Short mmCIF file of C-alpha atoms and ligand atoms in Angstrom, two decimals:
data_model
loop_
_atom_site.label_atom_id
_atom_site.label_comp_id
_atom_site.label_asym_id
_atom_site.label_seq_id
_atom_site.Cartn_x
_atom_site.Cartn_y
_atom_site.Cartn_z
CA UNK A 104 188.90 99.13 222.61
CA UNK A 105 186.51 97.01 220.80
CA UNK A 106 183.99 99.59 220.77
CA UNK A 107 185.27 102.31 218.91
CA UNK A 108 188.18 105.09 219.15
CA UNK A 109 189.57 106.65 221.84
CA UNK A 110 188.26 110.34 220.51
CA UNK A 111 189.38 114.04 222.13
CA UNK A 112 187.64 117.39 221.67
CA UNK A 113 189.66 121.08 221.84
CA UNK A 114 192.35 123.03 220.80
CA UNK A 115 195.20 122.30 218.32
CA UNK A 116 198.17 125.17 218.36
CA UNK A 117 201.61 125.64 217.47
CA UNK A 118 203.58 126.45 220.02
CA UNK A 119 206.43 128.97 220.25
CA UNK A 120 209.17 129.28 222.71
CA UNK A 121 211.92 131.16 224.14
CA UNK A 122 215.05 129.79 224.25
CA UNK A 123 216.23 131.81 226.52
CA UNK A 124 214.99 131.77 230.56
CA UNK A 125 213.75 135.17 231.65
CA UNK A 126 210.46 136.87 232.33
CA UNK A 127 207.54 137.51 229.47
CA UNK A 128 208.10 138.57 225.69
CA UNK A 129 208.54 142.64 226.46
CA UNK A 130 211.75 142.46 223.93
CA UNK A 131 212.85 141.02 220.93
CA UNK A 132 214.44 137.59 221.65
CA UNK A 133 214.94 134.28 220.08
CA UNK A 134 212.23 132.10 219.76
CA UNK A 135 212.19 128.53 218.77
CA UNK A 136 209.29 126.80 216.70
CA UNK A 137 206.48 126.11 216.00
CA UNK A 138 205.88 123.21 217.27
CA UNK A 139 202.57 120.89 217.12
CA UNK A 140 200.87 121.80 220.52
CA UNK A 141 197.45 121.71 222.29
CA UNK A 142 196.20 119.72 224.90
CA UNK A 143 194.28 117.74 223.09
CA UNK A 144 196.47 117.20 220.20
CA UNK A 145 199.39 116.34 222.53
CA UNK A 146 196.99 113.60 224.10
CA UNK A 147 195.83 111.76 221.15
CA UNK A 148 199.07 112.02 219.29
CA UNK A 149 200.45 109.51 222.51
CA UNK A 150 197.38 107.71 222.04
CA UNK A 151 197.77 107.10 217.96
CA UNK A 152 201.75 106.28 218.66
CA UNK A 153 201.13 103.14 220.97
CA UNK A 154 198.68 101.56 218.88
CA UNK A 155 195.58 102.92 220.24
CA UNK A 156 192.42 104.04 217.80
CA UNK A 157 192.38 107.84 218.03
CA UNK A 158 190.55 110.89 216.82
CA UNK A 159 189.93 114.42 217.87
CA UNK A 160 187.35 117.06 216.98
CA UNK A 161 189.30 120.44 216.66
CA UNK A 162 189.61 122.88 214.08
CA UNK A 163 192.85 124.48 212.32
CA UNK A 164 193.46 127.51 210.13
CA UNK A 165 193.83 127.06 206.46
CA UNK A 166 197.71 128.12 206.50
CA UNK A 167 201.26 126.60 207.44
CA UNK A 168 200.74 126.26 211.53
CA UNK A 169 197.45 124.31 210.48
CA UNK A 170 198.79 122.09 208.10
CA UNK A 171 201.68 121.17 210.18
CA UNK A 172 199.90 119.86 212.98
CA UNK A 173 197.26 117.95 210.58
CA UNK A 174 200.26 116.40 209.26
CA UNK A 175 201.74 115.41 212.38
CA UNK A 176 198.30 113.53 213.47
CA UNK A 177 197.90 112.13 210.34
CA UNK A 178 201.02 110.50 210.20
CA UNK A 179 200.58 109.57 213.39
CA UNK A 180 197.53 107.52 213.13
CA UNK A 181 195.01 109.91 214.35
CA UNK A 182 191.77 110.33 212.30
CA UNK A 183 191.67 113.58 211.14
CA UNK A 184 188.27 113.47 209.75
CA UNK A 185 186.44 115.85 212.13
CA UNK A 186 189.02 118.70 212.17
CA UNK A 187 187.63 121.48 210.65
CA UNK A 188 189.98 123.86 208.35
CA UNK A 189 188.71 127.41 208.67
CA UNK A 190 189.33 129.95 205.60
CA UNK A 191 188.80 132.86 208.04
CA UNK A 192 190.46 132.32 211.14
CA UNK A 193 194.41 131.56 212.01
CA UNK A 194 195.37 128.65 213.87
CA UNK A 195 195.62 129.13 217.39
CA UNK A 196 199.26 129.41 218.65
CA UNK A 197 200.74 129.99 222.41
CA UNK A 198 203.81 131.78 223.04
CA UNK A 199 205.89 130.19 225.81
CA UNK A 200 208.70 131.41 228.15
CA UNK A 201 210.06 129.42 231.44
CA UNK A 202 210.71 131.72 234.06
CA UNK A 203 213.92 130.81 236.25
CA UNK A 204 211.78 129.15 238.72
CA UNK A 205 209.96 127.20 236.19
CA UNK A 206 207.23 128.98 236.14
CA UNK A 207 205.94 129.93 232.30
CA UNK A 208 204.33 133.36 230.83
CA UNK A 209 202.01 132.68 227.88
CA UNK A 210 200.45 134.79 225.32
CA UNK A 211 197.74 132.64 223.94
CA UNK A 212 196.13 133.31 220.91
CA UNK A 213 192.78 130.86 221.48
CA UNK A 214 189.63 132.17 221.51
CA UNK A 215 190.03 134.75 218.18
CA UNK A 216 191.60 131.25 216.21
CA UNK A 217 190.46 128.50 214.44
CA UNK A 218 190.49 126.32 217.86
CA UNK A 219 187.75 128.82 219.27
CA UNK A 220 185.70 127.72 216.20
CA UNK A 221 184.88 123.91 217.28
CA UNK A 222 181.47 122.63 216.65
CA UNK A 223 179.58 119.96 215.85
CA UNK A 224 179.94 119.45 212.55
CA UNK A 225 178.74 116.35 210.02
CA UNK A 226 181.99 114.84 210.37
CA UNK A 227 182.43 115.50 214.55
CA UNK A 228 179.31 113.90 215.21
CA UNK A 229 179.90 110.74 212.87
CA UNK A 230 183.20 110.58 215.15
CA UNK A 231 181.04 110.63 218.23
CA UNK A 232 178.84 108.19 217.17
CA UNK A 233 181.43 105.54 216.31
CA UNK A 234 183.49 106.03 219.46
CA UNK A 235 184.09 104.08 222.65
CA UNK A 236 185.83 106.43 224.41
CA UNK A 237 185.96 110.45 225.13
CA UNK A 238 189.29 112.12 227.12
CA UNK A 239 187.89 115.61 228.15
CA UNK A 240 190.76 118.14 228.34
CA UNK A 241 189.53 120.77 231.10
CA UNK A 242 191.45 123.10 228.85
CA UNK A 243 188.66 122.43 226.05
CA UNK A 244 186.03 123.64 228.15
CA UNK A 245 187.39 126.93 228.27
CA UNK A 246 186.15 127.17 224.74
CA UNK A 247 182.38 127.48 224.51
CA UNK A 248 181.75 125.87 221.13
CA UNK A 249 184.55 122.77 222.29
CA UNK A 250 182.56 122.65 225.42
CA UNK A 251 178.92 121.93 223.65
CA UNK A 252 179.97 118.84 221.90
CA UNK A 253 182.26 117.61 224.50
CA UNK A 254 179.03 117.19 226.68
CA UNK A 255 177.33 115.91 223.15
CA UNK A 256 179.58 113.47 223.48
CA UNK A 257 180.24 112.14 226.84
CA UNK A 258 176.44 111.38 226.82
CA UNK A 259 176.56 109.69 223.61
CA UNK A 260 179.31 107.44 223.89
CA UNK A 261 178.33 106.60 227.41
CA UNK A 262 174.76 105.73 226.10
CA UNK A 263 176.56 103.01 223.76
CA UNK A 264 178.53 102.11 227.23
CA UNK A 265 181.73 103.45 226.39
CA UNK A 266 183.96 105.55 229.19
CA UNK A 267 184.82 108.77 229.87
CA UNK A 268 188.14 110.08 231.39
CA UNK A 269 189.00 113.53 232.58
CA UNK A 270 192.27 115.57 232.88
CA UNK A 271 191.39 118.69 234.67
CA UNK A 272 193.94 121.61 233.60
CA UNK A 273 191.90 124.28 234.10
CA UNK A 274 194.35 127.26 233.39
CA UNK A 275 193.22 130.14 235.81
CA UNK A 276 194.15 132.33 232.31
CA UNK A 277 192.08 130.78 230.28
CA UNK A 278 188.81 130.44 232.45
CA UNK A 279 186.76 133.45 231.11
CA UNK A 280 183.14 132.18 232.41
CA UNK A 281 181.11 130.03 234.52
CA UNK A 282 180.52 127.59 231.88
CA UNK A 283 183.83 126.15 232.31
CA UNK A 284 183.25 125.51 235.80
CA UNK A 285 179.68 123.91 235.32
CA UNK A 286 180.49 121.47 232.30
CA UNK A 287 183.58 120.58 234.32
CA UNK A 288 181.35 120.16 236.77
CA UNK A 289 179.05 118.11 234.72
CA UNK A 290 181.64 115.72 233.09
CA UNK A 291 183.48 115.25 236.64
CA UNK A 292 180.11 113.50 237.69
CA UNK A 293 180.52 110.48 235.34
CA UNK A 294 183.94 110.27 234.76
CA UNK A 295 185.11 106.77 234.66
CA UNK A 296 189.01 108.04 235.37
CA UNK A 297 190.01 111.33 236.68
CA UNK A 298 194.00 112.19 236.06
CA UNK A 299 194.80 115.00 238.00
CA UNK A 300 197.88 117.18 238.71
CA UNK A 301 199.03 118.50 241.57
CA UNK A 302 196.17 121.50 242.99
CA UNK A 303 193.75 119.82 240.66
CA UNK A 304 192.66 116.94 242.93
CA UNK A 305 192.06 119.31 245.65
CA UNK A 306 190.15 121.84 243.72
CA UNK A 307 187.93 118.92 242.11
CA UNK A 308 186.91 117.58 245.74
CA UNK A 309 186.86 120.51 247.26
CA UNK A 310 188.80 119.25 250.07
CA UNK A 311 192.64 120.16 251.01
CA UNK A 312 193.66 116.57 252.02
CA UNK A 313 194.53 114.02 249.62
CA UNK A 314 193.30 111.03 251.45
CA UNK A 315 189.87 112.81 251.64
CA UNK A 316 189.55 113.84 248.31
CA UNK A 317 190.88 110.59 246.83
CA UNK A 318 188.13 109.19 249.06
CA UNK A 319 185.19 111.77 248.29
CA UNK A 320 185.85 111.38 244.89
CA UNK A 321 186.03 107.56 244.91
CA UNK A 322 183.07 107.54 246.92
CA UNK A 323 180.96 109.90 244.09
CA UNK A 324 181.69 106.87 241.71
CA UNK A 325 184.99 108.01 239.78
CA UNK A 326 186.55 104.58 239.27
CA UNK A 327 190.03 105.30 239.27
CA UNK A 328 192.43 108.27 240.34
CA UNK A 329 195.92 108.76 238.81
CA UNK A 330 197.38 111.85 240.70
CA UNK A 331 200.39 113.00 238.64
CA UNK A 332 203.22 114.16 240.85
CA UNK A 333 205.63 115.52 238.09
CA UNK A 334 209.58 114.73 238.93
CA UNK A 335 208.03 112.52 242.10
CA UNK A 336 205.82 110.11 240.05
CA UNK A 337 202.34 109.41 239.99
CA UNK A 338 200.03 107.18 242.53
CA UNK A 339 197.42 104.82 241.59
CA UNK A 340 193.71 105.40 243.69
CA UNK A 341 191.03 102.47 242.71
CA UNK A 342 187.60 101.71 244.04
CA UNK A 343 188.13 99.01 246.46
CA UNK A 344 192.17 97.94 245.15
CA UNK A 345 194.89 99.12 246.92
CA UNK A 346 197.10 102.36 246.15
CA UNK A 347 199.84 101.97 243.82
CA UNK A 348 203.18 104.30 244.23
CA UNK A 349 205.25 104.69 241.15
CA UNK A 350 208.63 106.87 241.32
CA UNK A 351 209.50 108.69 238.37
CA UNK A 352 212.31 107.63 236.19
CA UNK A 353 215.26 109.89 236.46
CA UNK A 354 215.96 111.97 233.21
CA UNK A 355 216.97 115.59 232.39
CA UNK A 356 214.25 117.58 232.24
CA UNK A 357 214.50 119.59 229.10
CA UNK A 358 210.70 121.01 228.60
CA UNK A 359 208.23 119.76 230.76
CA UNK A 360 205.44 121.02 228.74
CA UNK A 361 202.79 118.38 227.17
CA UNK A 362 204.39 115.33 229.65
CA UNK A 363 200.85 115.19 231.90
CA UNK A 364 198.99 114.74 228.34
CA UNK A 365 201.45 112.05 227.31
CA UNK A 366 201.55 109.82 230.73
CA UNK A 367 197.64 110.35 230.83
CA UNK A 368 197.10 108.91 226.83
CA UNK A 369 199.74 106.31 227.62
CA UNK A 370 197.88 105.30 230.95
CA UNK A 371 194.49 104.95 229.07
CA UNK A 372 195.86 103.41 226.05
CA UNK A 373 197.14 100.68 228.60
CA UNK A 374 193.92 100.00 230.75
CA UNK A 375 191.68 99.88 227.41
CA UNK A 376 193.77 97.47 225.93
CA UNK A 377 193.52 95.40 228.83
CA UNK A 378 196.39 96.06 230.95
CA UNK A 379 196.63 95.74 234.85
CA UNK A 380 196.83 99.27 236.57
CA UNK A 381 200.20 98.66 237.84
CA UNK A 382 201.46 98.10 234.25
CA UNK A 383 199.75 100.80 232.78
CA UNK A 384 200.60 103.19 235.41
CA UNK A 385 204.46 102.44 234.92
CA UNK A 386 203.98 102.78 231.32
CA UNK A 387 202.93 105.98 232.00
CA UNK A 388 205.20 107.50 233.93
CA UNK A 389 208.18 106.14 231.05
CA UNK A 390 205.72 108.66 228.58
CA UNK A 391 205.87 111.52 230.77
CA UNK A 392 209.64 110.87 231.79
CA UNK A 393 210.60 110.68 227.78
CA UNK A 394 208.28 113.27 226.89
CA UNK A 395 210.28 116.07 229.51
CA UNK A 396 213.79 114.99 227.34
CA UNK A 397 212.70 116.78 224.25
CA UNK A 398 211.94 119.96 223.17
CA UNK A 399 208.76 120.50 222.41
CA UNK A 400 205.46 119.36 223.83
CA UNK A 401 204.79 116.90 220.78
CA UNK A 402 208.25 115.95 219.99
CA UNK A 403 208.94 112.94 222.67
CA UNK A 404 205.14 111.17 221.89
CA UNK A 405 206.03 107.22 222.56
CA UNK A 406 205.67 103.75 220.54
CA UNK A 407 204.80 101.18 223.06
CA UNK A 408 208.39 99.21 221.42
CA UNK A 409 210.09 102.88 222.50
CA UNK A 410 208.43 102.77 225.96
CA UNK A 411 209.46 99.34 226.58
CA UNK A 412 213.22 99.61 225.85
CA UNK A 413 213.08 102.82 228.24
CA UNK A 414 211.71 101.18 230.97
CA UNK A 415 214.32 98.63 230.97
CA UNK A 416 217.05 100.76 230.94
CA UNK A 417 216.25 103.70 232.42
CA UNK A 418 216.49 104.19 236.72
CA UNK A 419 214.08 105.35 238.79
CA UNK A 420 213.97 107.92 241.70
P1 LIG B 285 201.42 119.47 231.98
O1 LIG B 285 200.03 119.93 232.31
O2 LIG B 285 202.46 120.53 232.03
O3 LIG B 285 201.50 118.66 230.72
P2 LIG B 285 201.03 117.88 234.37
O4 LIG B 285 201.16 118.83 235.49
O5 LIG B 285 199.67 117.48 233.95
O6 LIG B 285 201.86 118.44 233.12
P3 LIG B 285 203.21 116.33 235.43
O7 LIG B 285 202.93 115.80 236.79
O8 LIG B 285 204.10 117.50 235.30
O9 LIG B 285 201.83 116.54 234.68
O10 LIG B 285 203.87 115.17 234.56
C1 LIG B 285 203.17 113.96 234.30
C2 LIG B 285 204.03 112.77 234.58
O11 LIG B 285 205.21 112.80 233.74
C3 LIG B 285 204.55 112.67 236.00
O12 LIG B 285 203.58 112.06 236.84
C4 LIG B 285 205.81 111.84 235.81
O13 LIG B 285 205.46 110.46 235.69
C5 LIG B 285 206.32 112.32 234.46
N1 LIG B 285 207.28 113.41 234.64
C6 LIG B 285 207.03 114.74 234.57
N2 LIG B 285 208.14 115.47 234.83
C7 LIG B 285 209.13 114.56 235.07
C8 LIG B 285 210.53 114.66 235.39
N3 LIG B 285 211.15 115.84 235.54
N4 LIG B 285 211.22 113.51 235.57
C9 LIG B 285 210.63 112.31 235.45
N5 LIG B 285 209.33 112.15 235.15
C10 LIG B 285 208.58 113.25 234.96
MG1 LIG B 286 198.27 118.88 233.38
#
């Protein structure tokens, strides 16, 4: 941590749900929001609550869903320095509704916002140059701007020897061309931590077994592998250490959305402070269990004191 920030580049939202389960938005229903939202956001929001430096490059619109995630960071602990407010575009905003099998429709409204607008700005590369770490949200890449100075920036901050992790979450909807796949591609080749969920791993090996894609992707010189297994926990995959299983912690699952961005900030915030992976990977899966109990992806973020008291009395699968 010495080094400099943790820092994260892509989109900030508000997100708006259904209350109700059911299929799409084709009639007038009840909605609930908005809610701070975005990948990104979600991930350095964890990281700012437990203590960690944080900052993200991102841009918002000059109106109420803008100002109300700004807010949120900022009084979280999140510089807020390099997020751009844009006179002429909207902040972005997705539109959310669980199907009864869990599945979820979303009308996103990306690209045409403020969140399509990231660049390198004065204040986004003064970020860059003062940070020790970049998390690259595969969801960022999708967005060609985001995409530019995320690979700006994994070079830079690995120059000044600083780490690079990657969460893959490449929505199917939201990859529009092949530059998503080849800076994915590009930033999967030095990542120092890969945290994958469930088809991800495969897809990122290209192999359909886990031991051999833990193992090809160990083998390429990814450090360390946290596979997130939703309501079935999360595993632990190190170069040369042994594999670590960790249930989950039983809860009611409320909203599952934003709990992969929360146990992956909480697991990074752990290891650059120091911790062991076993620790850190526990910690974890307490963010991602506490995060599912509210509603809203940004609403159950963690303090490390809050994580603590809810691993100690909460049971485990
Ligand atoms: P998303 O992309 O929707 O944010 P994800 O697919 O990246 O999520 P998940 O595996 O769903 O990530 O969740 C991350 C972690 O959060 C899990 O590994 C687990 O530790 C915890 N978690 C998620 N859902 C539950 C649940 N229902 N009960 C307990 N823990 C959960
Ligand atoms: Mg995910």
């Amino acid at each position: 941590e010495a080094l400099g920030p943790t820092i994260t580049v892509g989109e900030i939202l508000v997100e708006i749900m259904a209350t109700t389960v059911g299929t799409g938005f084709i009639e007038p229903q009840s909605l609930a929001g908005p809610y701070p939202s975005g990948a990104p956001a979600i991930f350095i929001d964890q990281v700012a609550r437990m203590g960690g430096a944080a900052g993200i490059i991102a841009g918002v619109g000059d109106d109420d869903f803008g100002r109300l995630n700004v807010d949120r960071l900022r009084h979280d602990g999140v510089d807020v320095s390099a997020i751009a407010i844009h006179e002429d575009w909207p902040t972005g905003s997705a539109f959310v509704r669980y199907r009864p099998n869990g599945a979820r429709d979303f009308v996103f409204n990306i690209a045409r916002s403020a969140a399509g607008q990231v660049g390198l700005t004065s204040a986004a590369e003064a970020l860059v140059r003062r940070a020790g770490h970049v998390h690259v949200m595969g969801t960022a890449l999708t967005i060609p701007g985001a995409r530019k100075v995320i690979l700006f920036a994994v070079e830079t901050v690995q120059a000044r020897g600083g780490s690079v992790s990657l969460d893959p979450n490449l929505r199917k909807e939201l990859l529009t061309d092949d530059g998503a796949l080849d800076s994915f591609n590009q930033v999967l080749a030095t990542a120092d931590l890969l945290l994958p969920s469930g088809d991800e791993l495969f897809t990122a090996a290209g192999r359909a077994d886990e031991a051999a894609a833990v193992a090809k992707l160990l083998e390429s010189g990814i450090g360390e592998i946290v596979l997130k297994r939703g309501e079935h926990g999360a595993s632990f995959f190190g170069r040369g250490l042994p594999r670590i299983d960790c249930p989950a912690f039983t809860v009611d699952e409320v909203d599952p959305t934003g709990a992969g961005d929360c146990f992956g900030a909480a697991y990074l915030t752990c290891r650059r402070k120091g911790m062991a992976p076993d620790a850190a990977l526990l910690h974890a899966n307490a963010a991602g269990a506490r995060n599912v109990t509210r509603l809203g992806p940004m609403e159950g973020v963690s303090t490390l004191a809050e994580l603590t008291t809810f691993i100690a009395e909460t049971p485990r699968r």
